[in-house]
mmCIF file of C-alpha atoms in Angstrom:
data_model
loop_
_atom_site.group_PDB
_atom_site.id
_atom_site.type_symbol
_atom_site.label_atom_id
_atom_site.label_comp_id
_atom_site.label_asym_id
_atom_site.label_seq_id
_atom_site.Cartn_x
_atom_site.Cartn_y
_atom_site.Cartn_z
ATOM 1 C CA UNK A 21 -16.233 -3.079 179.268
ATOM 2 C CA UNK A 22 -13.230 -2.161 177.256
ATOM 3 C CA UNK A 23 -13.637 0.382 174.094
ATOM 4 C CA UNK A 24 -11.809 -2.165 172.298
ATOM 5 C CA UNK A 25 -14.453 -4.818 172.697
ATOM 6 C CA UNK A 26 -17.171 -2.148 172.105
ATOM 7 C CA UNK A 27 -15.204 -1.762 168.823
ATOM 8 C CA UNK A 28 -15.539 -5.326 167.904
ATOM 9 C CA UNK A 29 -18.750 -5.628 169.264
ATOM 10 C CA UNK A 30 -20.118 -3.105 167.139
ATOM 11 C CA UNK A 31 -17.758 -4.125 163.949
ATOM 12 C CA UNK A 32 -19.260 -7.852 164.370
ATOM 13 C CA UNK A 33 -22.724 -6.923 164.568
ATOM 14 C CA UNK A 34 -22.659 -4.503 161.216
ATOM 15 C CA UNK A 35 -21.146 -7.760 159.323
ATOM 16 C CA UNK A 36 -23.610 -9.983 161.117
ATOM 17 C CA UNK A 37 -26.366 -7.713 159.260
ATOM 18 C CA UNK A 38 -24.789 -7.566 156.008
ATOM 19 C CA UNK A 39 -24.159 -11.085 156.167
ATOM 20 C CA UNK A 40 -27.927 -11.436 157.460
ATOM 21 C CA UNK A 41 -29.346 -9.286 154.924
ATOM 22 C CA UNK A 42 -27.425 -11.056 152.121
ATOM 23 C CA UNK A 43 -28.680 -14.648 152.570
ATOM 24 C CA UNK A 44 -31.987 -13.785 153.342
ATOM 25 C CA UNK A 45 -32.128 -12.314 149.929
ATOM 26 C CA UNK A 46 -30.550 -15.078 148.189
ATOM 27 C CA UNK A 47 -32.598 -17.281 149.952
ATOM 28 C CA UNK A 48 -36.104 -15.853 150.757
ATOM 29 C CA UNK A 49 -39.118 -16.760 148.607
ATOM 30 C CA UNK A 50 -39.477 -13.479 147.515
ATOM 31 C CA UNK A 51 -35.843 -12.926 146.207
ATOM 32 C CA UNK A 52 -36.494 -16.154 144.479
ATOM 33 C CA UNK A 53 -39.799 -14.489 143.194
ATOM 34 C CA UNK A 54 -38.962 -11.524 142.085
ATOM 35 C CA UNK A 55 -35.559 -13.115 140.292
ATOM 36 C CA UNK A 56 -38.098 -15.197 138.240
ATOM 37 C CA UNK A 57 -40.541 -12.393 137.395
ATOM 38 C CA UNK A 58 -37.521 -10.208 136.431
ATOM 39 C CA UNK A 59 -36.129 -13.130 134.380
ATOM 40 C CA UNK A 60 -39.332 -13.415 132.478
ATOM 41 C CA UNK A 61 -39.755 -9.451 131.889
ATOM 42 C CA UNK A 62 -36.234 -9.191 130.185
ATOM 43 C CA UNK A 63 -37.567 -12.480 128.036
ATOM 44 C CA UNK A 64 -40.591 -10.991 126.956
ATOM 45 C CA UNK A 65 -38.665 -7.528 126.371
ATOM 46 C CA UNK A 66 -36.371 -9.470 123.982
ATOM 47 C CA UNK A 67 -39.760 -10.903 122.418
ATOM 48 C CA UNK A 68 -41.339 -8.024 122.200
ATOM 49 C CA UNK A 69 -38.162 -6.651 120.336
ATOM 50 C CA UNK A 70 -37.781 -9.186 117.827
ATOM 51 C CA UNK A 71 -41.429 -9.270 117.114
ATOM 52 C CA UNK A 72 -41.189 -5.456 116.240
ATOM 53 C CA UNK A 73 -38.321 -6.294 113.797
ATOM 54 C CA UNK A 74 -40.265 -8.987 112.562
ATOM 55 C CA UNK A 75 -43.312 -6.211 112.016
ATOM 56 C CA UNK A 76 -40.540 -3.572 110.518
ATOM 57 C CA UNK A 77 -39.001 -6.051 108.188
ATOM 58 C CA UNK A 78 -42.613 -7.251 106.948
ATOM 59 C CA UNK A 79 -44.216 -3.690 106.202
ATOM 60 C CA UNK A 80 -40.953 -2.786 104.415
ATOM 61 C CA UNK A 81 -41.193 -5.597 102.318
ATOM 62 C CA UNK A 82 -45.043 -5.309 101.656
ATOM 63 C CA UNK A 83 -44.474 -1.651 100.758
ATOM 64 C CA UNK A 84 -41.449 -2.823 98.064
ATOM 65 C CA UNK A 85 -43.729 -5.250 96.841
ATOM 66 C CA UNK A 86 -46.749 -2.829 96.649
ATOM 67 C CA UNK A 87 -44.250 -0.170 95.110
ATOM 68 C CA UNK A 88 -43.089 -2.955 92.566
ATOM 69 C CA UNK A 89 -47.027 -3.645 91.782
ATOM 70 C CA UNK A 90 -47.274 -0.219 90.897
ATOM 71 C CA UNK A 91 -44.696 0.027 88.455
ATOM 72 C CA UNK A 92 -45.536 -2.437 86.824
ATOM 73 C CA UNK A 93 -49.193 -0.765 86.623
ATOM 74 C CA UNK A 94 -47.854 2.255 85.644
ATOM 75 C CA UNK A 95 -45.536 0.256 82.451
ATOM 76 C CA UNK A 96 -49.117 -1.618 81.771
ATOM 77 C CA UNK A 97 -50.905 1.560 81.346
ATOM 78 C CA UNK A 98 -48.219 3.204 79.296
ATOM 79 C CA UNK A 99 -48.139 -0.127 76.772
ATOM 80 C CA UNK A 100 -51.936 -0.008 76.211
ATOM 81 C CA UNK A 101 -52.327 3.826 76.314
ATOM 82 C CA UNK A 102 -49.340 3.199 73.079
ATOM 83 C CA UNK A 103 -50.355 0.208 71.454
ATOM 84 C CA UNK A 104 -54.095 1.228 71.656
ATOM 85 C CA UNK A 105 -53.743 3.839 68.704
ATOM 86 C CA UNK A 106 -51.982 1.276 66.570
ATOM 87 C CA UNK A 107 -55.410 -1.323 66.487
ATOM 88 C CA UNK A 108 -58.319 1.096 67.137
ATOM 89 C CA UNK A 109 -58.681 4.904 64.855
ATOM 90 C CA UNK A 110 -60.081 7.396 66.257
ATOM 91 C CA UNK A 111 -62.129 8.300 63.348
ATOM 92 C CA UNK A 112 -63.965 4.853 63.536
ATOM 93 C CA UNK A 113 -64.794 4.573 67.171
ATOM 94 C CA UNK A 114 -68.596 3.811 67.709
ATOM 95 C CA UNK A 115 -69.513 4.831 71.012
ATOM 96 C CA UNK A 116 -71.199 1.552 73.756
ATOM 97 C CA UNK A 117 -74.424 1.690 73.823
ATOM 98 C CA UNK A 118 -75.582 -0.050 76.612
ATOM 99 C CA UNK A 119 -78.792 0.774 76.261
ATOM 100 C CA UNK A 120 -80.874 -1.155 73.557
ATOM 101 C CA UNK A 121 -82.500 1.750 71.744
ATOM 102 C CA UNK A 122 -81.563 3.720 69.366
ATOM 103 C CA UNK A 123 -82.031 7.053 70.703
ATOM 104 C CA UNK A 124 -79.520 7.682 73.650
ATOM 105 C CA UNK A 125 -81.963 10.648 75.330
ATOM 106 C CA UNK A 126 -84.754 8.095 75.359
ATOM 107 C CA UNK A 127 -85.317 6.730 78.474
ATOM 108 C CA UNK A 128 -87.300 3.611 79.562
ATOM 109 C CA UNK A 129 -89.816 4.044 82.747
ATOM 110 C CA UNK A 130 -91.062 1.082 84.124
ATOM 111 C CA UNK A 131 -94.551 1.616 85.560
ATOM 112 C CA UNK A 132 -96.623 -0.684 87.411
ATOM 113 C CA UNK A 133 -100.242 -0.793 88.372
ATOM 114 C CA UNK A 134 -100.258 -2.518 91.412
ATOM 115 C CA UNK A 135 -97.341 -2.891 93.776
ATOM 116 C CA UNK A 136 -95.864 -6.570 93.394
ATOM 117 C CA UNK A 137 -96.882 -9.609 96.152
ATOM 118 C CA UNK A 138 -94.021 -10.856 98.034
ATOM 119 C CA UNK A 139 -95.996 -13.866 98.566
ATOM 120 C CA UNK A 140 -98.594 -16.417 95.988
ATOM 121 C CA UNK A 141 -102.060 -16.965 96.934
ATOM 122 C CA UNK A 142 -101.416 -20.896 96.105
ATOM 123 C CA UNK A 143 -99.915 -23.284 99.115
ATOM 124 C CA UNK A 144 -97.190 -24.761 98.487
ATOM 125 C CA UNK A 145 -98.073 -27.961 99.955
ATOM 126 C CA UNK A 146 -94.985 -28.104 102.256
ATOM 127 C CA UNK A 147 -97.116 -28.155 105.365
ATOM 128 C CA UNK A 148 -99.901 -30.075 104.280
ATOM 129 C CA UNK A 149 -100.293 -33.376 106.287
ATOM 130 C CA UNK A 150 -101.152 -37.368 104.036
ATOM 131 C CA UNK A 151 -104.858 -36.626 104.419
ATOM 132 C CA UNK A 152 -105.297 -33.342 102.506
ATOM 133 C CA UNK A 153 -102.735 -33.845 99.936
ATOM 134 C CA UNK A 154 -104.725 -35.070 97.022
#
């Protein structure tokens, strides 16, 4: 054997591998696999993405709208708290009474004898059959 064909011999069979190696992993089930799995990981990565922006943009705007509620809360307050001198004087307040007697210090006990019946000693007649209703 020559060292020349040695050289080509050895030159063809390193391209003969890369060659080899290349359509097998174009081709191969698995290369197909794992191109589709990796295809649908960078689509649910870009999902998951714009669903996060979606979340951002939504809590931003609930807080601005929240924010805006209490503003206006705040200007409600400030217009009673104002105009509530102008209808009501202090002098003639009368205090609630929520209670219906006179004296506030009073206060009403309930007592009871027995302990109330959940239940009436009467039937109801719901179960009672054509031959004992009367």
């Amino acid at each position: 054997m020559d060292r020349d064909m040695l050289t080509y011999l050895v030159i063809g069979l390193v391209i003969g591998f890369i060659i080899g190696f290349i359509f097998i992993s174009v081709i191969s089930p698995k290369a197909r696999k794992y191109a589709k799995v990796k295809q649908e990981l960078d689509q649910t990565k870009d999902e998951l993405i714009a669903q996060k922006q979606m979340i951002a943009k939504h809590f931003s705007h609930s807080a601005e709208i929240l924010d805006n509620m209490a503003k206006d809360f705040r200007r409600l307050y400030q217009h009673m708290a104002e105009s509530s001198g102008q209808f009501i004087d202090s002098d003639n307040v009368a205090s609630l009474d929520f209670d219906s007697s006179s004296n506030p210090d009073e206060t009403k006990e309930i007592t009871l004898d027995k302990q109330p019946r959940d239940y009436s000693d009467n039937s109801s007649g719901l179960f009672k059959t054509d031959e004992n209703k009367s």
